[in-house]
Amino acid sequence: MQGLVQVLVQAPAHSGINGALSYLCEQALAHGTLVRVPLGKRETLGVVWNKASSNETDSLDVKKLKPVTAVLDCIPPLSDHWQQLVNFSAAYYQRSAGEIALAALPPQLRELSEQQLMRRLLRHPNKPSEVDDDDNRDLPRTLTIQQAEAMTIIGSEAGPFLLFGTTGSGKTEVYLQSASQLLAREPQAQILVLVPEINLTPQLEARFTARFGTSAVACLHSGLTPAQRMKNWLAGHLGQARIMLGTRMAIFASLPNLRLIMVDEEHDASYKQQEGARYSARDLAVYRGHIEGAKVILGSATPSLESWHHSRSAAQGGRYRRLSMPDRIGTGGSLPTVRLVDMNHQPKDAVFSPPLLAAIKARVARHEQCLILLNRRGYAPVLRCSECDWKSECSYCTGYRVFHKIDRTLRCHHCGQTDRVPRTCPTCGSPDIRPLGRGTEKLEETLGELLASVQRPDGSPVRIARIDADTTRRKGTLATQMAQMHAGAVDILIGTQMIAKGHDFRQVSLVAAINSDAALFSSDFRAPERLFSLLMQAAGRSGRDASISQQSEMWVQTFYPVHPIFEALKAHDFDAFARLQLKERSQAGLPPFSFQALVRSEARDQASAQAFLLAASVRAKESAKVLGVTIYPAVPMTPQRVANVERAQMLIECLSRMALQRFLADWQEVLRAVRQSPEGKGLIRWAVDVDPLAI
Ligand code: ADP
Ligand code: ZN
Ligand code: ZN
């Protein structure tokens, strides 16, 4: 007699099946077992799932069911905790469990035959890696008082912890020693370390391997080959890797002995997946820690206001334990002096104000380095005809194509459409077409001209380099450029926010933000938070070495020097900034004082995109009223059109997270029904984004 099993398969997001389908199987299979099953005409990878999450009824026609094709029992089943994490993520972010589970597994699991899998497994040593003593190991530092205090509390309380440590206060050392303390106590324990960006993995990986040895550390991120990803995933799943280090995708790593989760730079927006299942790895880390009994440490010099709010005192209702490390190590605690340049009083059209330029020259003369920050790549954001006012609009998107001088192209940063720069105006034929505004490429050129006569102490010409998405497109270039920077071969590094994060440049004594005023007046209520954090992080790159920390500076050129953001920045006072922002948010009823979700729709025309949202909101009126949910009108997204697709969105808001969750869960079916109705005609796709970061 054959039994029934529920198997989770990769199901299209809105197919209506949660992903668990019934199959026949002769043997009893534990939940979490990997199998291959037929699906339509093909065979696919699946995970045996518990029945509760299946939405099929008992009235199945057993005769029509197909048998499981193969059981991959050479690989131990995925744990109950892991299944719980997947179920929770699916429910919370309104996706199918099948989509989340299968995306979390290494792609090679789908492709390799059982024999091939067996061979892979044989290559894995079947004993856990040990943190052996090696004379070349990087030794633990003697902790500072602030580090020691943080460690004591982490050791004695349950958390979650918000490690609020200034840039350079030694947060990484706290991560390292928390890990070693745990491993000393529980040699089989596993530790998950999340980093926001793939670019930042190599340096943190280097610090962990220097301390724990290469065999103890495994990585998971999208830059790995399929074979590497398989190998590292197995190292986690088989309990061999002690430390799993990775980007947001690693939150779904299978780690049967997980005891500690650390999220570095927890405020970073990269922790939120921006397509498909839009999960927040940071938030899931807290949930995962809770279900697995693993301690969670979120670290940042500029925490997200959500985490900051959660870490208010317990008496005020805080749920996280805040651990403060305000002092920089090795610099007598000194932080860079913040200098605001009032651009209203500078020569008109000056890109670099005279005092900033003088300060840069002084650094070059002393063989110190400068970082110049401008959050816009390319040469100029738009090309314009001075005769007829033609502008380099993208024909497929609402927006301009950016002028890249290096290959004389116009490139759309939304859809990628690229053309050669026309010699004359496409509309009136005038040859007088000029770049408007300034990107990093032009900034590099301008600075080169301004510093043409400046020499380094050895008499050689000043060296300027640029790092942004354009210069680092080829694999390995970023690492090379960073190495040059570390070796002191470069005097001035120009770049986008890529250069502001995480790097431990020892000889930088001046950081300057050239033009960041736009963020002060953005319609996105999180823009000030992002700006403040970016500037604080950037300031954190300056004066990290004791020898130059006294003269280290952070320059900000602005037309609004008295803006409260800059006041707080001057005082390095995150607390003051957070208080100000949270007060505004509380008055406006914005997160973290309310909870939001966005429904986004895409169609060939804006009317269809909005019609779908409107119909969905009309049908949800009753339930919104009962649950206290506000549905805002549908509006065009910015940019409204990308690659010839019109985009619209509708904001949903509620004071209770639970009520919002209930509303969204009930609404799924309505959205699917509207999709099939006349109002859904012309719709290309729709998606729900829970806790969206960009409104
Ligand atoms: P953060 O992660 O907070 O930015 P890091 O952990 O990178 O700070 O530490 C900054 C610098 O201080 C690093 O070079 C690190 O090796 C050093 N450091 C950290 N803790 C100590 C300590 N207890 N004693 C001496 N140096 C330390
Ligand atoms: Zn023209
Ligand atoms: Zn475009």
XYZ file of C-alpha atoms and ligand atoms in Angstrom:
724
model
C 0.000 0.000 0.000
C 1.437 3.322 -1.013
C 1.400 6.321 1.302
C 0.839 9.981 0.506
C 3.465 12.654 0.952
C 3.275 16.404 0.582
C 6.118 17.792 -1.460
C 7.048 21.431 -1.777
C 8.022 22.402 -5.321
C 8.970 25.647 -6.986
C 5.564 27.157 -7.702
C 4.965 30.359 -9.611
C 4.343 33.178 -7.159
C 0.667 33.651 -7.862
C -0.331 30.184 -8.978
C -2.540 29.809 -5.938
C -0.762 26.683 -4.771
C 1.386 27.243 -1.770
C 3.775 24.881 -3.441
C 2.963 21.679 -1.549
C 1.590 18.947 -3.795
C 0.626 15.356 -3.015
C 2.619 12.413 -4.328
C 2.681 8.715 -3.707
C 5.590 7.101 -1.973
C 6.240 3.548 -0.802
C 8.390 4.478 2.141
C 7.592 6.869 4.943
C 9.603 10.046 4.452
C 10.650 12.464 7.159
C 9.679 16.095 6.660
C 12.551 17.985 5.117
C 13.707 15.084 2.946
C 14.862 16.084 -0.532
C 13.128 14.258 -3.381
C 12.636 14.393 -7.097
C 9.070 14.442 -8.344
C 7.317 14.743 -11.687
C 5.722 18.125 -12.316
C 3.921 18.490 -15.614
C 6.239 17.058 -18.223
C 9.448 17.554 -16.295
C 11.032 16.257 -13.161
C 11.828 18.675 -10.409
C 13.461 18.987 -7.001
C 11.130 19.014 -4.027
C 11.156 18.960 -0.250
C 8.857 16.722 1.781
C 6.724 19.150 3.761
C 4.312 18.838 6.608
C 0.693 18.619 5.631
C -0.453 21.653 7.580
C 1.036 23.966 5.019
C -0.624 22.275 2.076
C -3.861 23.717 0.836
C -5.143 20.673 -0.946
C -8.176 18.954 0.446
C -8.477 15.360 1.553
C -10.780 14.583 -1.322
C -7.815 13.971 -3.579
C -8.191 11.477 -6.329
C -5.417 9.134 -5.252
C -5.546 7.276 -8.541
C -4.400 10.383 -10.371
C -1.405 10.989 -8.111
C 2.065 10.297 -9.341
C 4.800 8.610 -7.364
C 7.930 10.309 -6.084
C 10.669 9.600 -8.628
C 13.670 9.549 -6.334
C 14.514 10.087 -2.706
C 17.809 11.913 -2.135
C 18.353 10.248 1.199
C 22.103 10.563 1.004
C 21.496 14.113 2.219
C 20.016 14.489 5.707
C 16.561 16.135 5.822
C 16.238 19.863 6.346
C 15.458 20.657 9.969
C 12.055 21.508 11.413
C 13.387 24.947 12.279
C 14.400 25.541 8.722
C 10.945 24.529 7.529
C 9.413 26.842 10.094
C 11.591 29.707 8.846
C 10.448 29.074 5.280
C 6.776 28.858 6.273
C 7.013 32.046 8.270
C 8.797 33.945 5.497
C 6.252 32.805 2.950
C 3.317 33.859 5.087
C 4.832 37.138 6.203
C 6.027 38.272 2.785
C 3.028 36.916 0.896
C 4.831 34.418 -1.308
C 4.640 30.680 -1.743
C 6.667 28.459 0.560
C 7.805 26.529 -2.491
C 9.326 29.591 -4.072
C 11.248 30.500 -0.919
C 12.404 26.990 -0.064
C 13.610 26.090 -3.531
C 15.356 29.438 -4.059
C 17.249 28.833 -0.823
C 18.706 25.543 -2.020
C 21.832 25.427 -4.196
C 20.898 25.156 -7.895
C 23.140 22.119 -8.374
C 20.834 20.069 -6.170
C 18.391 20.165 -9.061
C 20.873 19.137 -11.672
C 23.127 16.505 -10.168
C 22.213 12.850 -10.351
C 22.190 10.816 -7.177
C 25.536 9.284 -8.067
C 27.034 12.722 -8.587
C 25.608 13.873 -5.285
C 27.086 10.856 -3.533
C 30.465 11.688 -4.969
C 30.189 15.293 -3.752
C 29.316 14.082 -0.300
C 32.294 11.752 -0.181
C 34.516 14.733 -0.747
C 33.223 16.292 2.445
C 35.062 15.140 5.546
C 32.433 13.647 7.804
C 33.707 15.267 10.918
C 33.026 18.829 11.928
C 35.794 21.302 11.277
C 37.601 22.266 14.400
C 39.067 25.527 15.384
C 42.580 24.201 15.770
C 45.486 26.072 17.246
C 47.756 27.385 14.621
C 50.723 29.592 15.381
C 49.915 31.884 12.497
C 46.460 32.654 13.777
C 45.407 36.186 14.421
C 45.152 36.435 18.199
C 42.234 37.967 20.059
C 42.856 41.566 21.092
C 42.650 42.604 24.704
C 39.206 44.092 24.826
C 38.592 47.751 25.508
C 36.326 48.530 28.448
C 33.413 49.206 26.122
C 33.966 45.972 24.209
C 34.307 44.026 27.455
C 31.055 45.448 28.785
C 29.231 44.572 25.600
C 30.650 41.029 25.716
C 29.577 40.557 29.319
C 25.999 41.493 28.550
C 25.908 39.379 25.402
C 27.164 36.477 27.501
C 24.604 36.854 30.240
C 21.405 38.036 28.544
C 19.177 36.580 25.856
C 19.038 39.517 23.438
C 18.451 40.344 20.642
C 21.263 42.883 20.929
C 21.797 46.088 19.044
C 25.527 46.698 19.044
C 25.608 50.438 18.533
C 29.281 51.102 17.962
C 30.888 54.046 16.242
C 32.849 53.260 13.083
C 36.190 51.921 14.285
C 34.947 51.122 17.796
C 35.815 47.456 17.339
C 32.462 45.844 16.535
C 34.170 43.205 14.425
C 36.326 42.216 17.375
C 33.141 41.729 19.395
C 31.753 39.488 16.627
C 34.970 37.484 16.576
C 35.195 37.018 20.314
C 31.493 36.250 20.677
C 32.043 33.500 18.143
C 35.119 32.115 19.873
C 33.485 32.182 23.301
C 30.574 30.204 21.961
C 32.814 27.683 20.191
C 34.886 27.217 23.321
C 31.711 26.273 25.153
C 30.020 24.355 22.341
C 32.520 23.111 19.754
C 29.688 21.870 17.487
C 27.868 25.205 17.401
C 27.318 27.072 14.166
C 27.395 30.810 13.644
C 25.784 32.854 10.909
C 27.357 36.188 9.973
C 25.520 38.428 7.523
C 27.130 41.238 5.546
C 25.197 43.710 3.441
C 27.179 43.546 0.245
C 29.113 41.031 -1.709
C 31.979 43.570 -1.984
C 32.340 43.566 1.766
C 32.511 39.784 2.156
C 36.219 39.318 1.324
C 37.471 41.552 4.123
C 35.217 40.126 6.802
C 35.928 36.616 5.555
C 39.642 37.388 5.837
C 39.236 38.463 9.439
C 37.243 35.373 10.371
C 39.594 32.961 8.620
C 42.610 34.690 10.174
C 41.065 33.981 13.564
C 39.412 30.592 13.016
C 41.183 29.022 10.043
C 39.910 28.507 6.508
C 38.241 25.166 7.132
C 35.965 26.629 9.790
C 34.490 29.338 7.576
C 32.169 28.943 4.574
C 30.585 31.643 2.438
C 27.267 32.010 0.654
C 26.611 34.799 -1.816
C 25.591 35.233 -5.422
C 29.164 35.600 -6.667
C 29.959 31.906 -6.163
C 30.054 29.321 -8.933
C 27.298 26.694 -8.696
C 29.890 24.154 -7.512
C 31.194 26.446 -4.767
C 27.694 27.246 -3.647
C 26.847 23.566 -3.430
C 29.996 22.812 -1.476
C 29.510 25.660 0.987
C 25.829 24.930 1.433
C 26.687 21.313 2.235
C 29.360 22.441 4.692
C 26.607 24.261 6.561
C 23.918 21.627 6.173
C 26.157 18.771 7.286
C 27.212 20.770 10.344
C 30.836 20.981 9.240
C 31.272 24.717 8.855
C 31.461 26.527 12.178
C 30.917 29.935 10.656
C 28.688 30.693 7.675
C 29.310 34.136 6.289
C 27.186 35.619 3.553
C 24.880 38.185 2.046
C 21.117 38.269 2.633
C 20.525 34.951 0.863
C 22.531 33.242 3.633
C 19.692 33.839 6.082
C 18.159 30.689 4.559
C 21.335 28.611 4.911
C 20.677 25.250 6.490
C 22.589 25.255 9.789
C 21.411 22.473 12.081
C 23.434 23.687 15.079
C 22.841 27.397 14.738
C 23.525 29.214 18.037
C 24.522 32.745 17.094
C 23.528 35.168 14.329
C 25.346 38.421 13.703
C 24.154 41.033 11.232
C 26.851 43.549 10.383
C 25.751 47.035 9.273
C 22.197 46.061 10.088
C 20.810 49.377 8.769
C 21.894 48.619 5.219
C 19.088 48.569 2.657
C 20.746 45.637 0.860
C 19.312 43.305 3.481
C 15.942 43.811 1.838
C 15.471 41.706 -1.263
C 14.016 43.955 -3.954
C 12.423 41.423 -6.250
C 10.585 38.129 -6.047
C 10.094 37.341 -2.373
C 10.867 40.735 -0.875
C 12.145 39.578 2.487
C 14.315 41.440 4.959
C 17.224 39.216 5.991
C 17.804 41.449 9.008
C 14.261 40.997 10.268
C 14.290 37.273 9.491
C 17.527 36.995 11.473
C 15.666 38.126 14.575
C 12.847 35.676 13.899
C 15.241 32.827 13.167
C 17.202 33.519 16.332
C 13.968 33.386 18.267
C 12.801 30.006 16.945
C 16.215 28.362 17.037
C 17.285 29.714 20.402
C 20.265 31.446 18.792
C 21.469 34.772 20.098
C 21.185 37.636 17.642
C 23.545 40.607 17.450
C 22.671 43.451 15.086
C 25.606 45.809 14.661
C 25.814 49.323 13.276
C 27.191 52.797 13.846
C 23.970 54.169 12.382
C 21.200 51.693 13.208
C 17.971 51.679 11.254
C 15.402 53.746 13.090
C 13.328 50.571 13.434
C 16.073 48.776 15.343
C 16.900 51.927 17.255
C 13.294 52.234 18.350
C 13.176 48.548 19.333
C 16.247 49.086 21.498
C 14.773 51.838 23.662
C 14.770 50.952 27.342
C 12.763 47.957 28.461
C 10.761 50.288 30.699
C 9.627 52.117 27.552
C 8.735 48.868 25.863
C 11.999 48.132 24.051
C 12.570 44.551 22.939
C 16.255 44.707 21.966
C 19.164 45.301 24.309
C 21.215 48.294 23.193
C 24.976 48.052 23.713
C 26.851 51.277 23.099
C 30.482 51.600 22.087
C 30.885 55.320 21.409
C 34.686 55.501 21.264
C 36.981 54.804 18.390
C 39.894 52.544 19.135
C 43.481 53.711 18.919
C 42.687 57.338 18.225
C 42.093 58.451 21.779
C 38.421 58.244 20.869
C 38.656 61.200 18.524
C 36.267 61.434 15.574
C 36.729 63.513 12.439
C 35.867 67.183 12.602
C 32.809 67.889 10.472
C 33.107 71.008 8.299
C 30.042 72.366 6.559
C 30.625 74.601 3.563
C 27.788 77.018 2.925
C 27.582 76.900 -0.860
C 25.469 80.079 -0.882
C 28.674 81.967 -0.129
C 30.954 80.268 -2.636
C 31.753 81.345 -6.195
C 28.795 80.581 -8.448
C 29.083 77.202 -10.208
C 32.002 76.131 -8.014
C 32.046 72.341 -7.866
C 34.772 72.273 -5.271
C 34.563 75.259 -2.969
C 37.918 77.050 -2.528
C 38.353 76.019 1.136
C 37.694 72.353 0.310
C 40.112 72.484 -2.589
C 42.778 73.993 -0.366
C 42.221 71.287 2.227
C 42.550 68.572 -0.428
C 45.819 70.069 -1.683
C 47.199 70.159 1.845
C 46.465 66.429 2.261
C 48.183 65.543 -0.987
C 51.239 67.529 0.093
C 51.371 65.521 3.339
C 50.874 62.215 1.528
C 47.496 61.623 3.124
C 44.506 60.372 1.182
C 41.107 61.891 0.384
C 37.746 60.306 -0.436
C 35.293 62.313 -2.529
C 31.717 61.159 -2.509
C 29.116 61.842 -5.196
C 26.125 59.607 -5.515
C 25.726 59.780 -9.251
C 27.743 57.845 -11.752
C 28.410 58.681 -15.365
C 29.636 61.980 -16.778
C 26.461 64.040 -16.756
C 22.907 63.022 -15.839
C 21.479 64.602 -18.970
C 22.535 66.019 -22.328
C 20.718 69.129 -23.550
C 20.441 71.152 -26.734
C 20.850 74.855 -26.031
C 18.955 75.774 -29.231
C 15.694 73.877 -28.837
C 15.915 72.447 -25.295
C 15.976 68.826 -26.479
C 17.068 66.528 -23.608
C 18.439 63.009 -23.717
C 15.245 61.302 -22.605
C 14.992 57.531 -22.673
C 12.343 56.447 -25.143
C 11.336 53.523 -22.908
C 11.434 55.091 -19.439
C 10.398 58.229 -17.627
C 13.823 59.689 -17.170
C 16.953 60.860 -18.929
C 19.748 58.840 -20.350
C 23.056 59.529 -18.686
C 25.996 60.787 -20.721
C 29.076 58.566 -20.376
C 31.994 60.385 -21.896
C 34.477 57.548 -21.795
C 32.758 55.669 -24.637
C 30.611 58.591 -25.772
C 27.328 56.878 -25.058
C 23.955 57.792 -23.670
C 22.872 55.093 -21.252
C 19.604 54.645 -19.448
C 20.303 53.540 -15.877
C 16.829 52.019 -15.604
C 16.469 49.880 -18.725
C 20.026 49.901 -20.021
C 19.180 51.347 -23.443
C 22.466 52.597 -24.861
C 23.192 54.684 -27.959
C 26.117 56.619 -29.275
C 25.983 60.302 -28.470
C 24.511 62.148 -31.471
C 26.813 64.673 -33.062
C 24.033 67.145 -33.543
C 20.678 67.646 -31.853
C 18.257 64.938 -33.047
C 15.431 67.508 -33.117
C 16.844 70.725 -34.597
C 20.239 69.690 -35.891
C 22.166 72.199 -33.799
C 25.699 71.081 -32.901
C 25.396 72.859 -29.555
C 24.452 69.960 -27.280
C 25.937 70.035 -23.803
C 26.083 67.978 -20.659
C 23.963 69.275 -17.782
C 24.870 68.487 -14.189
C 27.670 66.271 -13.011
C 28.427 62.633 -12.306
C 31.524 60.922 -10.902
C 33.184 60.703 -14.319
C 33.010 64.475 -14.826
C 33.988 65.093 -11.218
C 37.168 63.114 -11.804
C 37.901 65.206 -14.888
C 37.175 68.495 -13.108
C 39.343 67.636 -10.145
C 42.145 66.514 -12.448
C 42.087 69.948 -14.092
C 41.951 71.798 -10.777
C 44.886 69.835 -9.392
C 46.938 69.654 -12.596
C 49.887 71.462 -11.043
C 49.738 69.745 -7.661
C 52.529 67.344 -6.789
C 52.977 64.642 -4.201
C 55.845 64.944 -1.710
C 58.122 62.977 -4.070
C 57.462 65.398 -6.921
C 55.280 63.070 -8.976
C 51.851 64.236 -10.178
C 48.802 63.725 -7.988
C 46.930 60.483 -8.610
C 43.166 60.423 -8.782
C 41.117 57.238 -9.105
C 37.416 56.529 -9.370
C 35.323 53.650 -8.075
C 31.701 53.194 -9.063
C 29.509 50.625 -10.789
C 31.051 51.635 -14.143
C 34.688 51.178 -13.163
C 34.102 47.924 -11.315
C 32.007 46.084 -13.861
C 34.753 43.618 -14.604
C 35.396 40.964 -11.994
C 38.394 41.695 -9.809
C 38.743 45.379 -10.708
C 37.278 46.519 -7.424
C 39.781 44.419 -5.484
C 42.666 45.810 -7.560
C 41.511 49.370 -7.080
C 41.075 48.837 -3.352
C 44.560 47.341 -3.107
C 46.025 50.428 -4.821
C 44.193 52.593 -2.361
C 45.504 50.611 0.597
C 49.045 50.698 -0.803
C 48.918 54.487 -0.978
C 49.320 54.519 -4.761
C 46.238 56.739 -5.031
C 45.900 60.181 -3.416
C 42.287 60.916 -4.102
C 39.529 58.398 -4.581
C 36.284 59.579 -6.135
C 33.219 57.383 -5.955
C 29.613 56.664 -5.219
C 28.399 55.282 -1.907
C 30.363 52.127 -2.714
C 33.452 53.762 -1.216
C 31.719 54.993 1.927
C 31.015 51.618 3.472
C 33.078 49.335 5.623
C 36.562 49.815 4.214
C 39.403 50.223 6.640
C 41.581 52.724 4.743
C 44.388 53.702 7.065
C 45.700 56.864 5.384
C 42.474 58.706 4.625
C 42.265 61.948 6.578
C 39.657 63.809 4.549
C 36.263 62.707 3.272
C 34.043 65.106 1.339
C 30.423 64.888 0.200
C 30.124 67.152 -2.808
C 26.399 67.442 -3.328
C 23.877 65.552 -1.263
C 21.162 68.173 -0.778
C 18.606 66.333 -2.909
C 18.031 63.825 -0.094
C 16.908 66.613 2.239
C 13.808 67.213 0.168
C 12.958 63.769 -1.114
C 9.375 62.550 -1.004
C 10.659 59.326 0.564
C 10.428 59.714 4.325
C 13.486 57.498 4.765
C 15.755 59.722 2.639
C 17.091 61.763 5.611
C 17.850 58.547 7.484
C 19.777 57.181 4.511
C 21.668 60.436 4.029
C 22.638 60.710 7.679
C 23.808 57.155 7.765
C 25.784 57.545 4.537
C 27.521 60.679 5.819
C 28.286 59.082 9.207
C 29.643 55.984 7.482
C 31.689 58.153 5.129
C 33.056 60.149 8.052
C 33.992 56.793 9.545
C 36.497 56.283 6.716
C 38.480 59.315 7.840
C 41.271 59.271 10.401
C 41.202 55.584 11.286
C 44.903 55.598 11.992
C 46.134 57.188 15.221
C 48.866 59.087 13.370
C 46.348 61.149 11.418
C 43.203 60.971 13.518
C 43.745 64.401 15.070
C 43.573 66.220 11.743
C 40.890 64.036 10.171
C 37.929 65.810 8.637
C 34.571 65.220 7.029
C 33.485 67.970 4.634
C 29.930 68.529 3.475
C 29.101 71.097 0.808
C 25.499 72.216 1.159
C 23.122 75.062 0.469
C 21.354 74.286 3.775
C 24.068 74.297 6.447
C 21.615 74.928 9.288
C 19.519 71.856 8.509
C 19.105 69.818 11.738
C 20.616 66.760 10.028
C 23.896 68.602 9.655
C 23.756 69.894 13.215
C 23.543 66.306 14.465
C 26.261 65.214 12.051
C 28.594 67.917 13.344
C 28.207 66.581 16.863
C 28.438 62.924 15.699
C 25.189 62.624 17.563
C 23.166 59.754 16.165
C 20.916 59.822 19.192
C 19.925 63.447 18.535
C 19.257 62.690 14.889
C 17.204 59.617 15.740
C 15.169 61.497 18.348
C 14.345 64.184 15.824
C 13.354 61.737 13.107
C 11.381 59.473 15.403
C 9.438 62.435 16.703
C 8.482 63.408 13.171
C 7.602 59.855 12.302
C 5.525 59.422 15.409
C 3.576 62.600 14.620
C 3.024 61.500 11.033
C 2.163 57.942 12.001
C 4.994 56.497 9.934
C 7.100 53.377 10.627
C 8.230 52.269 13.156
C 4.994 53.638 14.644
C 2.918 52.026 11.934
C 3.369 49.148 9.494
C 3.218 49.335 5.758
C 2.903 47.253 2.661
C 2.901 48.266 -0.971
C 1.078 46.624 -3.825
C 2.790 47.289 -7.088
C 1.337 46.706 -10.510
C 2.788 46.834 -13.985
C 0.915 47.201 -17.250
C 1.318 48.507 -20.785
C -0.547 51.661 -19.814
C -0.901 53.539 -16.535
C -4.694 53.326 -16.541
C -4.630 49.514 -16.533
C -1.977 49.437 -13.823
C -4.132 51.676 -11.627
C -7.436 50.007 -12.524
C -6.192 46.752 -11.051
C -5.179 48.437 -7.804
C -8.407 50.367 -7.595
C -10.534 47.252 -8.073
C -8.484 45.421 -5.460
C -8.943 48.245 -2.972
C -12.673 48.483 -3.550
C -13.077 44.799 -2.834
C -10.999 45.105 0.332
C -12.887 48.025 1.832
C -14.878 46.009 4.341
C -12.001 44.005 5.706
C -9.777 47.106 5.847
C -12.401 48.854 7.941
C -12.774 45.946 10.346
C -9.018 45.580 10.806
C -8.191 49.284 10.981
C -6.168 49.238 7.788
C -5.802 52.364 5.639
C -5.647 51.904 1.880
C -4.196 54.918 0.088
C -5.068 55.790 -3.522
C -3.117 54.188 -6.339
C -0.394 56.448 -7.721
C 2.266 56.168 -10.421
C 5.633 54.906 -9.198
C 8.844 56.868 -9.702
C 10.050 56.383 -12.332
C 6.626 55.822 -13.769
C 7.691 53.960 -16.886
C 10.625 51.562 -17.146
C 11.451 49.620 -20.304
C 8.068 50.580 -21.753
C 6.163 49.238 -18.794
C 3.911 51.550 -16.804
C 4.129 51.122 -13.048
C 1.755 52.037 -10.241
C 1.628 51.394 -6.528
C -0.763 51.564 -3.619
C 0.234 52.001 0.003
C -1.415 50.026 2.787
C -0.873 51.138 6.368
C -1.909 49.919 9.794
C -0.987 50.594 13.407
C -0.864 46.886 14.163
C 1.503 44.522 12.431
C -0.771 41.595 13.186
C -3.836 43.277 11.760
C -1.899 44.195 8.620
C -0.762 40.596 8.284
C -4.317 39.328 8.601
C -5.539 41.829 6.067
C -2.843 40.866 3.564
C -3.414 37.152 4.040
C -7.123 37.523 3.282
C -6.445 39.886 0.421
C -4.243 37.475 -1.556
C -7.229 35.672 -2.961
C -8.961 38.933 -3.841
C -5.893 40.133 -5.730
C -5.747 36.879 -7.656
C -9.446 37.142 -8.466
C -9.119 40.737 -9.666
C -6.227 39.647 -11.833
C -8.632 37.281 -13.612
C -11.446 39.845 -13.822
C -11.908 42.557 -16.512
C -10.050 45.047 -14.279
C -7.021 42.809 -14.422
C -6.903 42.986 -18.183
C -3.739 44.518 -19.510
C -1.908 43.816 -16.287
C 1.555 42.331 -16.716
C 2.292 41.518 -13.103
C 1.647 42.538 -9.540
C 3.478 42.026 -6.274
C 3.134 42.814 -2.609
C 6.067 44.335 -0.743
C 5.719 44.014 3.025
C 7.732 46.526 5.088
C 8.866 48.293 1.914
C 12.017 50.389 2.175
C 11.394 52.717 -0.732
C 7.992 54.341 -0.898
P 34.279 48.488 13.517
O 33.897 47.121 13.021
O 33.502 48.921 14.728
O 34.300 49.563 12.459
P 36.847 47.295 13.741
O 36.460 46.038 14.430
O 37.161 47.243 12.303
O 35.755 48.413 14.033
O 38.070 47.894 14.556
C 38.787 49.027 14.137
C 40.280 48.780 14.325
O 40.592 48.601 15.696
C 40.733 47.520 13.620
O 41.959 47.770 13.014
C 40.851 46.505 14.739
O 41.837 45.538 14.471
C 41.253 47.360 15.921
N 40.795 46.831 17.200
C 39.564 46.327 17.498
N 39.480 45.981 18.789
C 40.680 46.246 19.334
C 41.228 46.128 20.661
N 40.490 45.653 21.659
N 42.493 46.525 20.850
C 43.221 47.015 19.841
N 42.781 47.165 18.600
C 41.528 46.796 18.321
Zn 18.003 71.110 -30.666
Zn 15.308 53.429 -20.166
